[in-house]
Amino acid sequence: MAIIKRRTVANEAAEEGFILINGKKIKPSYSVKSGDILEIDMWNYYKKIRILDVPAKNSVPKKERDKYILMEKYIPKEPEDLV
């Protein structure tokens, strides 16, 4: 289940410190657990996600996504926010 669509982008974001889990910077190799709070502060959005459960398989249909994650906050960033 992809929260960030490309693995390379997710790895780079983690290495650069754009991803926090439970308020701490993480390495790309971190395995999320149920109850983790994931914060992604990228150049074009901020997301705060609660991990409800971790699926047994990597691929989850979109209609089942709500069983695994809860989007607590989503804030798109405007171009003037980037300056």
PDB file of C-alpha atoms in Angstrom:
ATOM      1  CA  MET A   1       0.000   0.000   0.000  1.00  0.00           C
ATOM      2  CA  ALA A   2       1.651   3.180  -1.162  1.00  0.00           C
ATOM      3  CA  ILE A   3       1.317   6.407   0.756  1.00  0.00           C
ATOM      4  CA  ILE A   4       4.115   7.823  -1.400  1.00  0.00           C
ATOM      5  CA  LYS A   5       3.813   6.318  -4.875  1.00  0.00           C
ATOM      6  CA  ARG A   6       7.482   5.771  -5.706  1.00  0.00           C
ATOM      7  CA  ARG A   7       9.862   3.915  -3.437  1.00  0.00           C
ATOM      8  CA  THR A   8      12.804   6.092  -4.513  1.00  0.00           C
ATOM      9  CA  VAL A   9      10.894   9.254  -3.562  1.00  0.00           C
ATOM     10  CA  ALA A  10       9.910   7.716  -0.212  1.00  0.00           C
ATOM     11  CA  ASN A  11      13.524   6.714   0.485  1.00  0.00           C
ATOM     12  CA  GLU A  12      14.829  10.179  -0.389  1.00  0.00           C
ATOM     13  CA  ALA A  13      12.122  11.859   1.716  1.00  0.00           C
ATOM     14  CA  ALA A  14      13.042   9.716   4.726  1.00  0.00           C
ATOM     15  CA  GLU A  15      16.778  10.372   4.260  1.00  0.00           C
ATOM     16  CA  GLU A  16      16.143  14.128   4.013  1.00  0.00           C
ATOM     17  CA  GLY A  17      14.013  14.175   7.173  1.00  0.00           C
ATOM     18  CA  PHE A  18      10.661  14.904   5.497  1.00  0.00           C
ATOM     19  CA  ILE A  19       9.080  11.856   7.174  1.00  0.00           C
ATOM     20  CA  LEU A  20       8.534  11.531  10.912  1.00  0.00           C
ATOM     21  CA  ILE A  21       7.068   8.590  12.766  1.00  0.00           C
ATOM     22  CA  ASN A  22       5.847   9.279  16.284  1.00  0.00           C
ATOM     23  CA  GLY A  23       7.646  12.639  16.118  1.00  0.00           C
ATOM     24  CA  LYS A  24      11.078  11.203  15.204  1.00  0.00           C
ATOM     25  CA  LYS A  25      13.016  11.182  11.948  1.00  0.00           C
ATOM     26  CA  ILE A  26      13.254   7.695  10.526  1.00  0.00           C
ATOM     27  CA  LYS A  27      15.474   5.746   8.151  1.00  0.00           C
ATOM     28  CA  PRO A  28      14.065   4.327   4.906  1.00  0.00           C
ATOM     29  CA  SER A  29      14.330   0.814   6.357  1.00  0.00           C
ATOM     30  CA  TYR A  30      11.871   1.540   9.223  1.00  0.00           C
ATOM     31  CA  SER A  31       8.911  -0.858   9.316  1.00  0.00           C
ATOM     32  CA  VAL A  32       5.677   0.831  10.359  1.00  0.00           C
ATOM     33  CA  LYS A  33       3.585  -0.716  13.101  1.00  0.00           C
ATOM     34  CA  SER A  34      -0.054  -0.445  14.134  1.00  0.00           C
ATOM     35  CA  GLY A  35      -0.583   2.740  16.118  1.00  0.00           C
ATOM     36  CA  ASP A  36       2.303   4.668  14.519  1.00  0.00           C
ATOM     37  CA  ILE A  37       1.653   8.309  13.617  1.00  0.00           C
ATOM     38  CA  LEU A  38       3.227   9.105  10.256  1.00  0.00           C
ATOM     39  CA  GLU A  39       3.892  12.744   9.311  1.00  0.00           C
ATOM     40  CA  ILE A  40       5.017  13.616   5.807  1.00  0.00           C
ATOM     41  CA  ASP A  41       6.029  17.231   5.220  1.00  0.00           C
ATOM     42  CA  MET A  42       6.856  17.420   1.519  1.00  0.00           C
ATOM     43  CA  TRP A  43       7.300  20.443  -0.731  1.00  0.00           C
ATOM     44  CA  ASN A  44       3.678  20.375  -1.960  1.00  0.00           C
ATOM     45  CA  TYR A  45       1.707  18.939   1.001  1.00  0.00           C
ATOM     46  CA  TYR A  46       1.667  17.953   4.661  1.00  0.00           C
ATOM     47  CA  LYS A  47       0.000  14.691   5.719  1.00  0.00           C
ATOM     48  CA  LYS A  48      -0.577  13.233   9.157  1.00  0.00           C
ATOM     49  CA  ILE A  49      -1.617   9.595   9.041  1.00  0.00           C
ATOM     50  CA  ARG A  50      -2.419   7.086  11.782  1.00  0.00           C
ATOM     51  CA  ILE A  51      -1.479   3.496  10.941  1.00  0.00           C
ATOM     52  CA  LEU A  52      -4.434   1.369  12.055  1.00  0.00           C
ATOM     53  CA  ASP A  53      -3.081  -1.980  10.907  1.00  0.00           C
ATOM     54  CA  VAL A  54      -0.348  -3.322   8.649  1.00  0.00           C
ATOM     55  CA  PRO A  55      -1.596  -5.459   5.752  1.00  0.00           C
ATOM     56  CA  ALA A  56      -0.194  -8.968   5.306  1.00  0.00           C
ATOM     57  CA  LYS A  57       0.391  -8.283   1.611  1.00  0.00           C
ATOM     58  CA  ASN A  58       1.971  -5.268  -0.085  1.00  0.00           C
ATOM     59  CA  SER A  59      -0.946  -4.512  -2.381  1.00  0.00           C
ATOM     60  CA  VAL A  60      -4.258  -3.328  -0.930  1.00  0.00           C
ATOM     61  CA  PRO A  61      -7.261  -2.299  -3.062  1.00  0.00           C
ATOM     62  CA  LYS A  62      -8.224   1.365  -2.658  1.00  0.00           C
ATOM     63  CA  LYS A  63     -11.634   0.419  -1.271  1.00  0.00           C
ATOM     64  CA  GLU A  64      -9.910  -1.398   1.641  1.00  0.00           C
ATOM     65  CA  ARG A  65      -7.420   1.378   2.430  1.00  0.00           C
ATOM     66  CA  ASP A  66      -9.562   2.744   5.283  1.00  0.00           C
ATOM     67  CA  LYS A  67      -8.963  -0.484   7.217  1.00  0.00           C
ATOM     68  CA  TYR A  68      -5.257   0.280   7.412  1.00  0.00           C
ATOM     69  CA  ILE A  69      -4.759   4.044   7.532  1.00  0.00           C
ATOM     70  CA  LEU A  70      -6.604   7.053   8.883  1.00  0.00           C
ATOM     71  CA  MET A  71      -5.786  10.405   7.291  1.00  0.00           C
ATOM     72  CA  GLU A  72      -5.848  12.760  10.269  1.00  0.00           C
ATOM     73  CA  LYS A  73      -4.690  15.864   8.429  1.00  0.00           C
ATOM     74  CA  TYR A  74      -3.931  16.883   4.852  1.00  0.00           C
ATOM     75  CA  ILE A  75      -2.749  20.386   4.030  1.00  0.00           C
ATOM     76  CA  PRO A  76      -1.829  21.199   0.424  1.00  0.00           C
ATOM     77  CA  LYS A  77       0.858  23.842   0.083  1.00  0.00           C
ATOM     78  CA  GLU A  78       0.471  26.767  -2.257  1.00  0.00           C
ATOM     79  CA  PRO A  79       3.371  28.106  -4.354  1.00  0.00           C
ATOM     80  CA  GLU A  80       3.699  31.160  -2.051  1.00  0.00           C
ATOM     81  CA  ASP A  81       4.212  28.759   0.910  1.00  0.00           C
ATOM     82  CA  LEU A  82       7.352  27.453  -0.764  1.00  0.00           C
ATOM     83  CA  VAL A  83       9.247  30.745  -0.859  1.00  0.00           C
TER      84      VAL A  83
END
